[in-house]
Coordinates of C-alpha atoms in Angstrom, one line a residue:
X1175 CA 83.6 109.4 120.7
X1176 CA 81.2 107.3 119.2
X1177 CA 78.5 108.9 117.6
X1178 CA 74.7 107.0 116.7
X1179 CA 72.1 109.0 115.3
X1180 CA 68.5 107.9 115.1
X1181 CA 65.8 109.5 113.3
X1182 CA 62.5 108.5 112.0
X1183 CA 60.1 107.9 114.9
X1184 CA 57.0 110.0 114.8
X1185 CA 53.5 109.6 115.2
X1186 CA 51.0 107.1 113.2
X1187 CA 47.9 105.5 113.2
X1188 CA 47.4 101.3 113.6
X1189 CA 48.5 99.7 111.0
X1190 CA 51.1 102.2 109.3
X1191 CA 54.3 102.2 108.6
X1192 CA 57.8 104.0 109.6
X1193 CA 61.2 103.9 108.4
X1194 CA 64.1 104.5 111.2
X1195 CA 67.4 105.5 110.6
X1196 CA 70.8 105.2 112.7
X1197 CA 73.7 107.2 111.0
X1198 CA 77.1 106.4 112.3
X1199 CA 80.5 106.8 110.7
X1200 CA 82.8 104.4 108.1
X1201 CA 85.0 103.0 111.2
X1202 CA 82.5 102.3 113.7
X1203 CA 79.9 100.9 111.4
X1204 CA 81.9 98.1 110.0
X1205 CA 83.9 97.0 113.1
X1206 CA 80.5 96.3 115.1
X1207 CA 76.8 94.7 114.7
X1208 CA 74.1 96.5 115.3
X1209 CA 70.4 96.5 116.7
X1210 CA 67.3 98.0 117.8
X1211 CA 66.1 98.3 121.2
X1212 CA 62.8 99.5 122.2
X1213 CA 62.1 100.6 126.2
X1214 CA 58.3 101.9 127.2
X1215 CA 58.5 104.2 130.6
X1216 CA 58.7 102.0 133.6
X1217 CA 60.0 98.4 131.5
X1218 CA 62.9 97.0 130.8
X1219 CA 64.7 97.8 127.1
X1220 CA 64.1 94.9 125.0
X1221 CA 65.8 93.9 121.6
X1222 CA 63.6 94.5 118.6
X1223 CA 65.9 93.0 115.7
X1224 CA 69.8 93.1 115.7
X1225 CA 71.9 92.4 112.4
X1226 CA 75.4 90.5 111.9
X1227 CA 78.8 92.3 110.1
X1228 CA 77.5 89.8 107.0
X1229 CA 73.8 91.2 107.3
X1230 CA 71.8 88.3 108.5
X1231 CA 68.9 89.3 110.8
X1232 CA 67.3 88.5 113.8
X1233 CA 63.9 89.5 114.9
X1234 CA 61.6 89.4 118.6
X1235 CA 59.1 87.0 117.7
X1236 CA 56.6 90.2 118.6
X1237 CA 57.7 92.0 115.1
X1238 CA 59.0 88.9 112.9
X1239 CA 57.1 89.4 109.5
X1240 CA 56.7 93.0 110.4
X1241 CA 59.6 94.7 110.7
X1242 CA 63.1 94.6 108.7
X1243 CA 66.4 95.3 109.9
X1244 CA 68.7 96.4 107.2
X1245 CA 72.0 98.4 106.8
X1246 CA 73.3 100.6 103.9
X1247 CA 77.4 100.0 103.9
X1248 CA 77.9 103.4 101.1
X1249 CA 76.1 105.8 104.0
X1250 CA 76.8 104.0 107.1
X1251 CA 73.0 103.8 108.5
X1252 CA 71.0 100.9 109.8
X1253 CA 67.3 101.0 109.3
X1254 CA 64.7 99.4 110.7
X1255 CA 60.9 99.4 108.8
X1256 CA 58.1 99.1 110.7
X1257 CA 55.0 97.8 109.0
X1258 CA 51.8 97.2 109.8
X1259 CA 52.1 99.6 113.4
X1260 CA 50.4 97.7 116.7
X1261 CA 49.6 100.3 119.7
X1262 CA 51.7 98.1 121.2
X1263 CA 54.3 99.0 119.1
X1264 CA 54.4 102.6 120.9
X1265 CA 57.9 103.2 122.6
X1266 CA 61.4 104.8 122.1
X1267 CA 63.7 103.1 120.0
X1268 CA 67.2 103.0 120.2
X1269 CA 69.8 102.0 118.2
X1270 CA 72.7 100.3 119.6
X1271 CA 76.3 98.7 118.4
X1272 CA 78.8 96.4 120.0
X1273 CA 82.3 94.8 118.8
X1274 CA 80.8 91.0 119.3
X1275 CA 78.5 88.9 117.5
X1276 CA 74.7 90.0 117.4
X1277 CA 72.8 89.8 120.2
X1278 CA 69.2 91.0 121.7
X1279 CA 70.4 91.5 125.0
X1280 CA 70.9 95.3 126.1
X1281 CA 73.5 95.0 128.2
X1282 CA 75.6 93.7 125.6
X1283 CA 75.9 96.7 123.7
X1284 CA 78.3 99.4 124.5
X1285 CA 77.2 102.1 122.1
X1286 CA 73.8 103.9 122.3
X1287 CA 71.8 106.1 120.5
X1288 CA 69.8 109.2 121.9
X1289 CA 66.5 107.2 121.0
X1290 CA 63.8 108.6 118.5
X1291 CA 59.7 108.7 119.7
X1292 CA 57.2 106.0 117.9
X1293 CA 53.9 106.4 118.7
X1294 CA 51.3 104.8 117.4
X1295 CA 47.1 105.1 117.8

């Protein structure tokens, strides 16, 4: 069974920063692209920033030049850092594979991460 792990969500004030991580193992991490996903009670999930098997990145135009998508090969996690925090930016985040090419769209992705709480004031 495939296993995503998230961590790093918490709370902070406007304009702060957070680091997310997505731990998966050796087999599923280089077989698929990832990307995070962001869903606020009562709206739709929407793609934050995915990133390709080679590592190039795309962002929502709501985060470009705030957030950065990356992935660490040696432990198997994707990351995402969040700079400069918006209220706006309060939501669960999710991290999320599939066996295509990268894609923002939801239902593209066929593995899912419990999600991890980002709240900030």
């Amino acid at each position: 069974q495939v296993q995503l792990v998230e961590s790093g969500g918490g709370s902070v004030e406007a304009g702060g920063s957070l680091r997310l991580s997505c731990a998966t193992n050796a087999a599923v991490f280089s077989d698929n692209c990832f990307a995070w996903f962001r869903q606020i009670p009562g709206r739709e999930r929407e793609g934050v920033a995915a990133l390709d098997k080679s590592g190039s990145p795309t962002y929502t135009y709501a985060v470009a030049g705030r957030f950065t998508i990356s992935k660490d090969n040696v432990k198997n996690t994707l990351y995402l850092q969040m700079n400069s925090l918006k209220p706006e930016d309060t939501a669960m985040y999710y991290c999320a594979g599939r066996e295509g090419g990268v894609a923002l769209a939801p239902a593209l992705y066929k593995y899912w991460g419990q999600g991890t709480q980002v709240t900030v004031s």
